[in-house]
């Protein structure tokens, strides 16, 4: 089924919060999902899989400068932080991510970070041709993205791309119906049953409606 | 921090009122509509373009049920309002957002709808949230009749009489909307579809267009039903009465979070308004034509607030004080007083000891006759920018911004239960924002992140324990929960009016202030609070009719008064 960009973005954000992410991280995960969908990739499924199993990494080591190595990287939890470090790095930045739980979501997060931070990002998954994402938002979408557990080397460089306007959103985004239902379940964890007291104070309350 | 945006070196400008003064809920809750408001901007454009509204479809039966289409060209594109009028059983009539049926429902359509489009919309529009829409559908809304006034007007017109003016004055609309949806809701177009279109680039211009066309439909509908009831004796509703009738609206908490979740947008609205005021304050002498205009506007404002009566005792007390104080403002502005240098700057300073309601009425007043100086600023009110994180920022800089722009948050004593008594949440039944009592109701553990004071204070504690040269990226590596508040704080550096500077979870937080602020930017008037959480308003009261929008004075409808026409 097709939905508006705002509907999908809102659902992804709420689902991410419902799954346990902080609102700030959830915002970025939602944008990552949208970025993938706009580029013809399954951003809805990437987010659903990414938030369904939020396991913290096994270890995180800092190398020289800002370089970082993460074992059992969780894309939703670690992805935004990796690209934050890249943006804060004066020169070339590299992250070694082992056993990435959700390579597709990592790509989406990279897409958003590339535009936000003006980064040229290369992600080399094991046995896969490298993905190159420019700040202008380009990515080849006909390449197979590895499954869960792939290792990745992320290389980032600031301010080297020919930055252009972010591509216009599509009129509608196609979301798998089963995925949509599962996302709704996560989102529902952010809802609170309204009390009688809140209903009595809501708009239109307390009036004779026929006035 | 001195806000410096929108400064045009060729246009003299006084100092802006600081965010610590402007972004307080009690002041935001005293705003009046101005010539910068979105309805005014739309009508000015329609007037400049000499827009003509046509009604290509009118399939309404004698009882007033059926559908109609209104079309007009705006900046080279055609937009159409597709209106559906349906019978509504009395037991289904409610203004609550939880309603499932309405007297009328509407879609603002991108272009001219085909028969297939109308059939599709006929199946979905009356269902509102339960329907499904397409990207050609720009705005979705619904409205209920003011049963008292609608039926009274029908009876009078059918009998060849004009309606009771006192009833028109006390109600002010034939129908009131209970929701106007845009930006992708239920499958309608995302804002991005129209955000670069001339005529709809400004904030809420599509929504405002939809409501203005809806107002015209209510006049056609009431006259159609009256004519059908008694064609021999029918008379049309007179022009002055139509002009005074707007579209009512019941607005609740659903609108309030918007101001928090769109920081760059709210900054632009505020900054434009404050920049306009700063430009007017810098005018060295008042021109004779402006003096003449301001005197007429003061008369109109006096009449308007005299006709503004509400049941809410708190708001009514404010209005009564405003009447008394505004009379002193009128007395103050003698010819000699106005002839002295810098009249508008002196005026703003002189009224600073009066109530905030009076101060803000005077702000709106002095903006009104200075369109040529300030109207161009409305081009700067839109923003589709998402606040970006600045990961390289050293923590010493983040801390400096925090201390500069969040002093108000640090003063809040969060150990007092009263300062955390409320929490904002999304209701399960209608997915609408609500306010709960933290210490009495369940759900606070999943509250919306509007506890800005608490987040700021927590962050500051952790900042004290980290080296000043550490980057924001390193902070977030250790404390990812601060991602949102850091982004908000960084945003205030470039957008100083982006944050409401009050504790939104305090027991004394009045959401009605947020509603009035936003609605004043829409251009609504006659705020009629029904509780501290929802209000009725009137939109387009006094605005030109379809056949008046081409006229020269079509923009002259600030603070409408019954019995007055421009």
XYZ file of C-alpha atoms in Angstrom:
777
model
C 0.000 0.000 0.000
C 1.152 3.547 -0.580
C 1.396 6.264 2.039
C 2.509 9.861 2.222
C 6.030 10.632 3.301
C 4.734 12.265 6.460
C 2.636 9.252 7.373
C 5.563 6.879 6.961
C 8.046 9.165 8.700
C 5.731 9.672 11.633
C 5.062 5.944 11.955
C 8.752 5.025 11.775
C 9.612 7.598 14.442
C 6.868 6.459 16.797
C 7.739 2.813 16.218
C 11.380 3.506 17.028
C 10.402 5.269 20.255
C 8.003 2.456 21.076
C 10.829 -0.025 20.604
C 12.894 1.796 23.174
C 15.009 4.372 21.339
C 15.281 7.915 22.650
C 13.293 10.478 20.695
C 16.433 12.053 19.233
C 17.771 8.764 17.893
C 14.301 7.719 16.755
C 14.108 10.861 14.637
C 17.294 9.883 12.802
C 16.195 6.279 12.365
C 12.923 7.492 10.878
C 14.776 9.723 8.444
C 17.050 6.812 7.542
C 14.026 4.673 6.708
C 12.577 7.444 4.551
C 15.903 7.967 2.816
C 15.986 4.298 1.836
C 12.377 4.291 0.640
C 12.929 7.375 -1.477
C 15.902 5.595 -3.060
C 13.781 2.568 -3.873
C 15.107 0.435 -1.015
C 13.103 -1.326 1.679
C 13.465 1.300 4.403
C 10.313 0.168 6.169
C 11.644 -3.345 6.641
C 15.103 -2.078 7.552
C 13.706 0.046 10.362
C 11.389 -2.701 11.587
C 14.223 -5.218 11.733
C 16.581 -2.642 13.201
C 14.328 -1.682 16.097
C 13.007 -5.150 16.793
C 16.296 -6.306 18.222
C 18.149 -3.491 19.962
C 21.167 -5.342 21.336
C 23.999 -3.123 22.532
C 27.374 -3.793 20.912
C 29.733 -6.308 22.465
C 32.714 -3.970 22.529
C 33.768 -0.535 21.319
C 37.380 0.459 20.883
C 38.880 3.781 19.913
C 41.818 3.875 17.566
C 44.058 6.729 16.547
C 42.274 10.031 16.258
C 38.550 9.517 15.971
C 38.745 5.997 14.495
C 36.521 3.434 16.084
C 36.007 -0.328 16.042
C 32.746 -1.889 17.159
C 32.094 -5.563 17.599
C 28.519 -6.739 16.984
C 27.437 -3.318 15.813
C 23.797 -2.403 16.271
C 22.856 -0.145 13.386
C 20.086 1.709 15.207
C 22.127 2.341 18.335
C 25.636 2.708 16.919
C 24.994 3.991 13.401
C 24.165 7.628 14.229
C 27.066 7.820 16.687
C 29.575 6.546 14.127
C 28.660 9.286 11.685
C 28.606 11.907 14.463
C 32.232 11.005 15.137
C 32.976 11.196 11.437
C 31.469 14.676 11.283
C 33.511 15.754 14.298
C 36.707 14.364 12.796
C 39.112 16.848 11.256
C 40.344 14.495 8.536
C 39.546 11.139 7.071
C 37.588 8.934 9.425
C 37.330 5.178 9.549
C 35.123 2.804 11.516
C 35.425 -0.968 11.551
C 32.099 -2.573 12.317
C 31.947 -6.283 12.918
C 28.802 -8.367 12.577
C 26.545 -5.483 11.661
C 23.013 -6.436 12.672
C 21.281 -4.520 9.889
C 23.443 -3.416 6.950
C 20.470 -1.884 5.108
C 19.605 0.405 8.015
C 23.255 1.388 8.292
C 23.079 2.481 4.651
C 20.040 4.630 5.379
C 21.699 6.233 8.374
C 24.729 6.904 6.192
C 22.496 8.535 3.569
C 21.054 10.948 6.095
C 24.431 11.673 7.663
C 26.026 12.325 4.287
C 23.516 15.093 3.616
C 23.415 16.497 7.153
C 27.164 16.577 7.685
C 28.357 17.018 4.096
C 30.204 13.723 4.142
C 31.365 11.462 1.352
C 30.823 7.986 2.798
C 32.094 4.640 1.572
C 30.832 1.434 3.170
C 32.654 -1.747 2.270
C 30.853 -4.873 3.396
C 32.729 -8.160 3.182
C 32.550 -9.721 -0.279
C 30.379 -6.920 -1.629
C 31.265 -4.021 -3.922
C 31.571 -0.802 -1.894
C 28.639 1.534 -1.471
C 29.523 5.151 -2.095
C 27.127 7.761 -0.764
C 27.658 11.416 -1.550
C 26.218 14.386 0.283
C 24.042 14.985 -2.757
C 22.239 11.739 -1.887
C 23.345 9.483 -4.715
C 23.540 5.741 -4.248
C 23.251 2.851 -6.597
C 20.209 0.860 -5.526
C 20.676 -2.131 -7.798
C 23.391 -3.614 -5.636
C 22.522 -6.377 -3.230
C 22.834 -5.280 0.388
C 24.345 -7.981 2.610
C 22.333 -9.757 5.258
C 22.637 -9.520 8.989
C 26.080 -10.234 10.414
C 28.254 -8.761 7.662
C 31.412 -6.926 8.619
C 31.866 -3.393 7.325
C 34.526 -0.753 6.961
C 33.086 2.751 6.927
C 35.233 5.549 5.540
C 34.134 9.161 5.661
C 35.598 12.378 4.396
C 34.145 15.817 4.972
C 33.375 18.496 2.424
C 34.620 16.694 -0.682
C 31.350 16.174 -2.460
C 29.542 18.358 -4.922
C 26.627 19.054 -2.614
C 23.311 19.454 -4.328
C 19.758 19.805 -3.207
C 18.298 16.728 -1.584
C 16.152 14.890 -4.133
C 12.433 15.656 -4.022
C 10.368 13.170 -2.118
C 8.120 10.871 -4.106
C 4.368 11.582 -4.108
C 3.754 8.330 -2.283
C 5.895 5.677 -0.653
C 5.136 2.001 -0.901
C 5.208 0.103 2.385
C 4.716 -3.619 2.808
C 1.381 -4.192 4.574
C 2.708 -6.756 7.059
C 5.635 -4.508 7.897
C 3.215 -1.613 8.367
C 1.192 -3.647 10.853
C 4.285 -4.585 12.829
C 5.439 -0.975 12.913
C 1.999 0.032 14.189
C 2.391 -2.432 17.039
C 5.644 -0.788 18.097
C 4.135 2.679 17.712
C 1.180 1.679 19.874
C 3.563 1.324 22.813
C 3.837 5.129 22.836
C 0.096 5.650 23.241
C -1.673 6.175 26.533
C -5.345 5.364 27.103
C -7.151 8.657 27.534
C -8.760 9.087 30.924
C -12.249 10.369 31.551
C -10.646 13.492 33.016
C -8.692 14.207 29.839
C -11.774 13.655 27.690
C -13.722 16.124 29.788
C -11.103 18.769 29.085
C -10.697 18.168 25.341
C -11.703 20.453 22.480
C -15.432 20.687 22.042
C -16.076 19.218 25.464
C -18.590 20.567 27.878
C -20.797 22.287 25.332
C -24.214 21.723 23.957
C -23.131 20.802 20.464
C -26.206 22.174 18.809
C -25.445 25.761 19.710
C 22.654 36.942 22.104
C 21.402 39.499 19.629
C 19.212 38.079 16.900
C 20.419 39.479 13.618
C 18.408 37.672 10.981
C 16.265 39.540 8.477
C 18.240 42.738 8.962
C 18.223 44.631 5.694
C 20.943 47.299 5.820
C 18.817 49.546 3.644
C 15.887 49.527 6.065
C 16.402 51.129 9.488
C 15.494 48.821 12.319
C 15.262 49.199 16.095
C 16.431 46.445 18.428
C 14.346 43.305 18.392
C 12.466 42.404 21.542
C 14.538 39.592 23.057
C 13.328 35.971 23.043
C 13.235 36.007 26.844
C 10.471 38.584 26.547
C 8.644 37.321 23.485
C 8.766 33.549 23.899
C 6.883 33.463 27.182
C 3.549 31.707 27.258
C 1.682 34.589 28.863
C 2.770 36.919 26.045
C 2.228 34.343 23.280
C -1.233 33.829 24.736
C -2.016 37.525 24.259
C -1.181 37.784 20.549
C -3.621 39.354 18.114
C -3.830 38.738 14.380
C -1.690 41.093 12.317
C -1.319 41.948 8.646
C 1.459 39.309 8.600
C -1.019 36.587 9.544
C -1.482 33.808 7.032
C -5.098 34.588 6.109
C -4.156 38.183 5.389
C -1.196 37.092 3.256
C -3.415 34.789 1.207
C -6.135 37.382 0.665
C -3.535 39.991 -0.371
C -2.178 37.619 -2.980
C -5.643 36.712 -4.247
C -6.414 40.420 -4.444
C -3.177 41.265 -6.264
C -3.892 38.495 -8.765
C -7.560 39.537 -9.056
C -8.541 35.933 -8.444
C -11.933 34.812 -9.685
C -13.792 31.987 -7.973
C -16.055 29.855 -10.165
C -18.572 27.212 -9.136
C -18.576 24.619 -11.898
C -20.534 22.030 -9.920
C -23.592 22.563 -7.722
C -25.368 19.287 -7.054
C -27.189 20.242 -3.865
C -30.795 19.227 -3.240
C -33.529 21.386 -1.741
C -32.691 20.214 1.766
C -29.116 21.353 1.284
C -27.421 17.977 0.794
C -25.136 16.995 -2.059
C -21.848 18.291 -3.373
C -20.347 21.362 -4.984
C -17.023 22.336 -6.532
C -15.387 25.765 -6.377
C -12.303 26.533 -8.487
C -9.877 29.400 -8.713
C -6.498 30.136 -10.212
C -3.720 31.064 -7.793
C -0.342 32.063 -9.191
C -0.904 30.122 -12.389
C -2.348 26.938 -10.935
C -5.942 25.906 -10.447
C -7.171 24.666 -7.090
C -10.659 23.391 -6.311
C -12.633 22.954 -3.144
C -14.810 19.857 -3.340
C -17.548 20.275 -0.721
C -19.945 17.621 0.545
C -23.016 18.429 2.608
C -24.631 15.474 4.347
C -27.554 14.875 6.674
C -26.342 14.482 10.237
C -28.500 12.831 12.899
C -28.646 14.966 16.009
C -27.185 12.219 18.163
C -24.076 12.188 15.948
C -23.433 15.908 16.146
C -20.346 16.778 18.180
C -17.361 19.086 17.755
C -15.094 16.613 19.495
C -12.229 15.205 17.484
C -13.637 11.783 18.309
C -16.714 12.493 16.147
C -17.414 10.172 13.222
C -19.879 12.221 11.179
C -20.269 15.889 10.278
C -22.625 18.254 8.496
C -20.095 18.905 5.774
C -16.686 17.762 4.626
C -14.147 19.169 2.189
C -11.076 18.459 0.124
C -8.926 21.141 -1.463
C -8.007 19.458 -4.735
C -4.932 20.136 -6.848
C -6.470 21.120 -10.200
C -9.996 20.521 -11.483
C -11.461 17.235 -10.259
C -12.807 14.806 -12.857
C -16.055 12.943 -12.292
C -13.980 9.966 -11.171
C -12.152 12.164 -8.662
C -15.459 13.464 -7.301
C -16.845 9.941 -7.005
C -13.718 8.849 -5.152
C -13.874 11.857 -2.859
C -17.583 11.343 -2.279
C -16.801 7.889 -0.933
C -13.967 9.039 1.305
C -14.290 12.681 2.329
C -17.338 12.339 4.602
C -15.478 9.570 6.445
C -12.549 11.911 7.189
C -9.911 9.944 9.199
C -11.530 6.659 8.167
C -11.195 7.532 4.474
C -8.155 7.223 2.270
C -6.820 9.987 0.047
C -4.395 10.672 -2.785
C -1.597 13.166 -3.333
C -3.869 15.343 -5.521
C -5.916 15.948 -2.363
C -4.125 18.805 -0.643
C -6.248 19.580 2.402
C -8.938 17.595 4.207
C -11.444 19.223 6.554
C -14.958 19.096 7.970
C -17.399 21.525 9.495
C -20.572 21.450 11.532
C -23.352 23.988 11.333
C -24.077 26.423 14.064
C -27.550 24.959 14.175
C -29.015 27.993 15.908
C -27.706 30.506 13.422
C -27.932 28.418 10.259
C -31.594 27.614 10.770
C -32.373 31.168 11.869
C -30.767 32.598 8.741
C -32.623 30.089 6.526
C -35.950 30.986 8.132
C -35.368 34.722 7.809
C -34.170 34.646 4.213
C -37.016 32.348 3.206
C -39.435 34.824 4.779
C -37.852 37.710 2.923
C -36.118 39.186 5.985
C -32.538 39.668 7.079
C -31.400 37.739 10.174
C -31.221 39.165 13.684
C -27.996 41.159 13.817
C -27.470 40.462 17.512
C -27.502 36.726 16.809
C -25.009 37.203 13.972
C -22.825 39.195 16.326
C -22.955 36.685 19.163
C -22.183 33.640 16.980
C -20.302 35.050 14.017
C -20.335 32.021 11.691
C -22.686 29.636 9.928
C -20.355 26.680 10.252
C -17.321 25.819 12.307
C -14.536 23.490 11.288
C -13.435 20.855 13.763
C -10.297 19.793 11.923
C -8.308 21.020 8.926
C -5.691 18.456 7.945
C -2.656 18.994 5.728
C 0.804 17.553 5.151
C 0.223 13.937 4.291
C -2.498 13.004 6.743
C -4.495 9.955 5.617
C -2.686 9.870 2.297
C -3.226 13.496 1.214
C -0.329 15.411 -0.316
C 2.822 16.007 1.674
C 3.768 19.618 2.211
C 6.735 18.997 -0.106
C 4.311 18.717 -3.063
C 3.364 22.375 -2.765
C 6.145 23.962 -0.721
C 7.858 25.528 -3.736
C 4.690 26.694 -5.498
C 4.081 30.427 -5.752
C 1.002 31.236 -3.726
C 1.308 28.236 -1.448
C 4.924 28.604 -0.320
C 4.017 30.434 2.870
C 2.942 28.588 5.991
C -0.560 27.105 5.947
C -1.541 28.906 2.733
C -3.295 25.818 1.353
C -5.192 25.368 4.618
C -6.177 29.030 4.617
C -7.341 28.802 1.005
C -9.485 25.796 1.847
C -11.140 27.609 4.765
C -11.802 30.783 2.740
C -13.503 28.763 0.004
C -15.459 26.870 2.669
C -16.742 30.190 4.025
C -18.081 31.043 0.591
C -19.777 27.652 0.372
C -21.628 28.270 3.654
C -23.183 31.440 2.195
C -24.253 29.657 -0.991
C -25.656 26.755 1.019
C -27.718 28.829 3.436
C -29.176 30.881 0.577
C -29.878 27.753 -1.493
C -31.830 26.095 1.335
C -33.761 29.291 2.053
C -34.575 29.817 -1.636
C -35.723 26.211 -1.968
C -37.962 26.586 1.068
C -39.771 29.629 -0.266
C -38.704 30.781 -3.722
C -41.381 33.463 -3.868
C -40.433 35.322 -0.721
C -36.703 34.538 -0.591
C -34.159 37.321 -0.308
C -30.390 36.921 -0.320
C -28.242 37.492 2.748
C -27.074 41.077 2.656
C -23.454 41.798 1.911
C -22.586 43.342 5.285
C -23.923 40.324 7.142
C -21.961 37.956 4.944
C -18.844 39.998 5.397
C -19.156 39.765 9.166
C -19.640 36.000 9.132
C -16.491 33.910 9.224
C -15.821 30.249 9.805
C -15.814 29.116 13.394
C -13.307 26.657 14.718
C -12.854 24.589 17.841
C -9.170 24.070 18.541
C -7.718 21.907 21.249
C -4.480 20.392 22.438
C -3.749 18.781 19.088
C -2.403 22.080 17.857
C -0.140 22.860 20.818
C 2.734 20.390 20.255
C 3.240 21.791 16.762
C 4.950 24.838 18.243
C 7.405 22.585 20.075
C 8.063 20.143 17.265
C 8.689 22.792 14.567
C 11.382 24.984 16.121
C 12.719 26.618 12.962
C 9.232 27.372 11.703
C 8.071 29.000 14.930
C 11.325 30.951 14.984
C 10.605 32.353 11.545
C 7.069 33.350 12.439
C 8.244 35.143 15.555
C 11.309 36.657 13.988
C 9.332 38.113 11.101
C 6.774 39.573 13.494
C 9.481 41.068 15.710
C 11.461 42.352 12.735
C 8.349 44.043 11.401
C 7.846 45.712 14.765
C 11.516 46.753 14.890
C 11.200 48.359 11.452
C 8.108 50.285 12.466
C 9.740 51.416 15.715
C 12.615 52.875 13.697
C 10.327 55.228 11.741
C 11.414 58.747 12.752
C 8.154 60.593 12.092
C 4.577 59.577 11.416
C 3.270 60.585 8.000
C -0.107 62.298 7.848
C -1.717 59.441 5.942
C -0.496 56.963 8.517
C -1.779 59.112 11.381
C -5.166 59.231 9.704
C -5.118 55.453 9.192
C -4.057 54.734 12.751
C -6.901 56.838 14.119
C -9.411 54.856 12.068
C -7.793 51.620 13.163
C -7.957 52.665 16.819
C -11.677 53.320 16.424
C -12.102 49.929 14.850
C -10.046 48.198 17.544
C -12.098 49.917 20.231
C -15.300 48.663 18.620
C -13.863 45.200 18.105
C -12.901 44.677 21.725
C -16.248 46.141 22.770
C -17.951 43.421 20.714
C -15.608 40.726 22.038
C -17.523 39.007 24.825
C -16.791 35.539 26.142
C -18.153 33.339 28.911
C -14.725 32.492 30.297
C -14.300 34.666 33.372
C -10.501 34.837 33.170
C -10.467 35.954 29.527
C -13.429 38.299 30.066
C -11.568 40.022 32.904
C -8.604 40.482 30.565
C -10.863 41.915 27.869
C -12.435 44.373 30.320
C -9.008 45.517 31.456
C -7.992 45.801 27.807
C -11.005 48.030 27.060
C -10.049 50.386 29.880
C -6.360 50.434 29.022
C -6.825 50.798 25.290
C -8.986 53.862 25.912
C -6.005 55.449 27.672
C -3.822 54.586 24.681
C -6.277 56.346 22.393
C -6.265 59.391 24.677
C -2.483 59.392 24.797
C -2.094 59.647 21.043
C -2.924 63.302 20.523
C -1.796 65.136 17.387
C 1.098 66.699 19.297
C 2.140 63.366 20.741
C 2.123 61.765 17.294
C 4.007 64.696 15.766
C 6.984 64.245 18.084
C 9.915 62.067 16.854
C 9.823 58.261 16.898
C 6.110 57.937 17.722
C 5.824 54.165 17.343
C 8.883 53.407 19.410
C 7.631 55.754 22.120
C 4.221 54.136 21.975
C 5.602 50.637 22.481
C 7.672 51.882 25.418
C 4.763 53.801 26.937
C 2.395 50.838 26.902
C 4.943 48.490 28.457
C 3.431 49.128 31.889
C -0.032 48.061 30.718
C -1.344 44.502 30.495
C 0.337 42.169 28.025
C -2.974 41.885 26.197
C -2.934 45.652 25.613
C 0.755 45.666 24.669
C 0.176 43.054 21.997
C -2.919 44.792 20.642
C -0.772 47.898 20.204
C 1.892 45.844 18.424
C -0.695 44.603 15.946
C -2.084 48.133 15.624
C 1.200 49.817 14.709
C 2.030 47.117 12.163
C -1.269 47.567 10.343
C -0.702 50.828 8.417
C 2.874 49.925 7.427
C 2.309 47.266 4.815
C 4.773 48.631 2.306
C 7.499 48.409 4.915
C 6.788 44.976 6.321
C 4.615 42.837 4.031
C 7.631 41.537 2.119
C 8.838 39.878 5.302
C 6.071 37.294 5.012
C 8.197 35.587 2.342
C 10.548 34.589 5.181
C 7.964 32.857 7.367
C 8.132 29.366 5.874
C 10.718 26.789 6.872
C 11.050 23.190 5.834
C 14.442 22.955 7.486
C 15.058 20.126 9.935
C 17.369 21.169 12.780
C 20.710 19.473 12.187
C 23.070 18.248 14.849
C 26.524 19.852 14.949
C 28.659 16.959 16.243
C 31.968 18.844 16.089
C 30.818 21.576 18.456
C 32.952 21.632 21.634
C 31.021 21.173 24.846
C 32.171 24.546 26.129
C 30.300 26.151 23.260
C 27.242 23.974 23.781
C 27.278 24.938 27.437
C 27.595 28.623 26.580
C 24.552 28.441 24.297
C 22.648 26.547 26.957
C 23.454 29.141 29.609
C 22.617 31.975 27.214
C 19.288 30.652 25.954
C 18.013 28.347 28.697
C 18.465 30.438 31.832
C 14.693 30.266 32.196
C 14.871 26.443 32.330
C 17.650 26.401 34.891
C 15.620 28.577 37.266
C 12.855 25.977 37.518
C 12.978 24.065 40.813
C 12.193 20.560 39.623
C 12.122 19.228 43.169
C 8.720 20.876 43.493
C 5.946 18.524 42.373
C 4.035 21.441 40.925
C 6.806 22.008 38.377
C 6.395 18.498 36.987
C 2.707 17.956 37.639
C 1.688 17.598 33.986
C 2.825 15.269 31.233
C 2.027 15.292 27.523
C 1.054 12.075 25.839
C -0.539 10.701 22.692
C -3.981 9.268 23.341
C -4.637 5.706 22.328
C -8.170 6.321 21.102
C -7.596 9.166 18.617
C -3.802 9.448 18.489
C -4.180 13.059 19.610
C -1.970 14.884 22.096
C -3.342 15.102 25.617
C -2.209 16.382 28.995
C -2.156 14.101 32.010
C -1.654 14.555 35.732
C 1.696 12.897 36.433
C 0.990 11.993 40.022
C -2.567 10.819 39.474
C -2.727 9.189 36.033
C -0.846 6.348 34.356
C 1.349 6.805 31.303
C 3.984 9.314 32.370
C 6.732 6.797 31.606
C 5.997 7.223 27.889
C 5.388 10.964 27.881
C 6.204 13.139 24.901
C 9.604 14.831 25.300
C 8.236 18.259 26.256
C 10.011 18.228 29.614
C 12.572 20.644 28.182
C 13.565 22.090 31.585
C 14.303 18.669 32.982
C 16.332 17.609 29.951
C 18.341 20.835 30.040
C 19.108 20.513 33.738
C 20.143 16.858 33.379
C 22.381 17.700 30.442
C 24.064 20.550 32.271
C 24.951 18.247 35.161
C 26.712 15.876 32.773
C 28.391 18.702 30.908
C 29.995 19.807 34.184
C 31.788 16.445 34.370
C 33.213 16.404 30.859
C 36.234 18.282 29.456
C 35.278 21.557 27.789
C 37.093 20.674 24.576
C 35.212 17.392 24.140
C 32.957 17.319 21.089
C 29.210 16.850 21.040
C 29.853 13.589 19.174
C 31.788 12.253 22.153
C 29.067 13.389 24.539
C 26.419 11.531 22.535
C 28.592 8.441 22.383
C 28.360 8.304 26.165
C 24.872 9.814 26.543
C 22.778 9.128 23.426
C 19.623 10.154 25.310
C 20.647 13.800 24.903
C 20.497 13.729 21.112
C 17.231 15.623 20.917
C 17.900 18.260 23.561
C 21.379 18.948 22.171
C 19.837 19.473 18.751
C 17.279 21.880 20.234
C 19.917 23.827 22.111
C 22.147 24.093 19.052
C 19.132 25.220 17.047
C 18.630 28.235 19.307
C 22.027 29.593 18.327
C 20.839 30.299 14.790
C 17.115 30.451 15.560
C 16.728 32.425 18.793
C 12.927 32.355 18.812
C 12.717 28.580 18.327
C 11.987 27.608 21.933
C 9.048 28.459 24.169
C 10.743 29.761 27.294
C 8.402 28.312 29.885
C 8.036 25.018 31.672
C 5.527 23.029 29.643
C 5.021 20.370 32.326
C 4.379 22.764 35.214
C 1.003 22.605 36.879
C 0.368 26.214 35.900
C 1.165 25.706 32.194
C -1.806 26.919 30.167
C -1.878 25.265 26.729
C -4.513 27.795 25.673
C -1.646 30.289 25.353
C 0.063 28.094 22.758
C -3.193 27.761 20.862
C -3.836 31.500 20.756
C -0.293 32.164 19.571
C -0.597 29.784 16.655
C -4.130 30.850 15.808
C -3.147 34.531 15.827
C -0.530 33.724 13.208
C -3.303 32.093 11.200
C -5.175 35.393 11.508
C -7.977 34.206 13.761
C -9.779 36.588 16.085
C -12.461 36.551 18.770
C -10.643 34.016 20.925
C -13.262 32.360 23.090
C -11.583 29.995 25.577
C -13.775 27.161 26.733
C -11.208 25.816 29.190
C -7.451 26.154 29.637
C -7.102 23.524 26.885
C -9.356 24.498 24.038
C -10.830 27.552 22.422
C -13.306 28.629 19.828
C -12.219 31.191 17.297
C -13.448 32.864 14.171
C -11.569 32.752 10.870
C -12.038 35.202 7.993
C -14.571 37.304 9.884
C -14.609 40.594 7.964
C -12.682 39.156 5.032
C -13.681 39.914 1.448
C -16.267 37.726 -0.232
C -15.558 35.912 -3.494
C -16.706 38.891 -5.547
C -14.879 41.436 -3.387
C -11.387 39.996 -3.353
C -10.468 41.804 -6.572
C -11.236 45.209 -5.041
C -8.588 47.722 -4.039
C -9.332 47.651 -0.306
C -9.607 43.866 -0.057
C -6.767 43.797 2.490
C -8.470 46.151 4.927
C -10.153 43.759 7.363
C -8.001 43.747 10.509
C -10.175 43.272 13.621
C -13.638 43.094 12.074
C -16.558 44.926 13.601
C -20.238 44.171 13.159
C -21.940 46.828 11.079
C -18.660 48.001 9.596
C -17.481 47.541 6.058
C -14.292 48.900 4.639
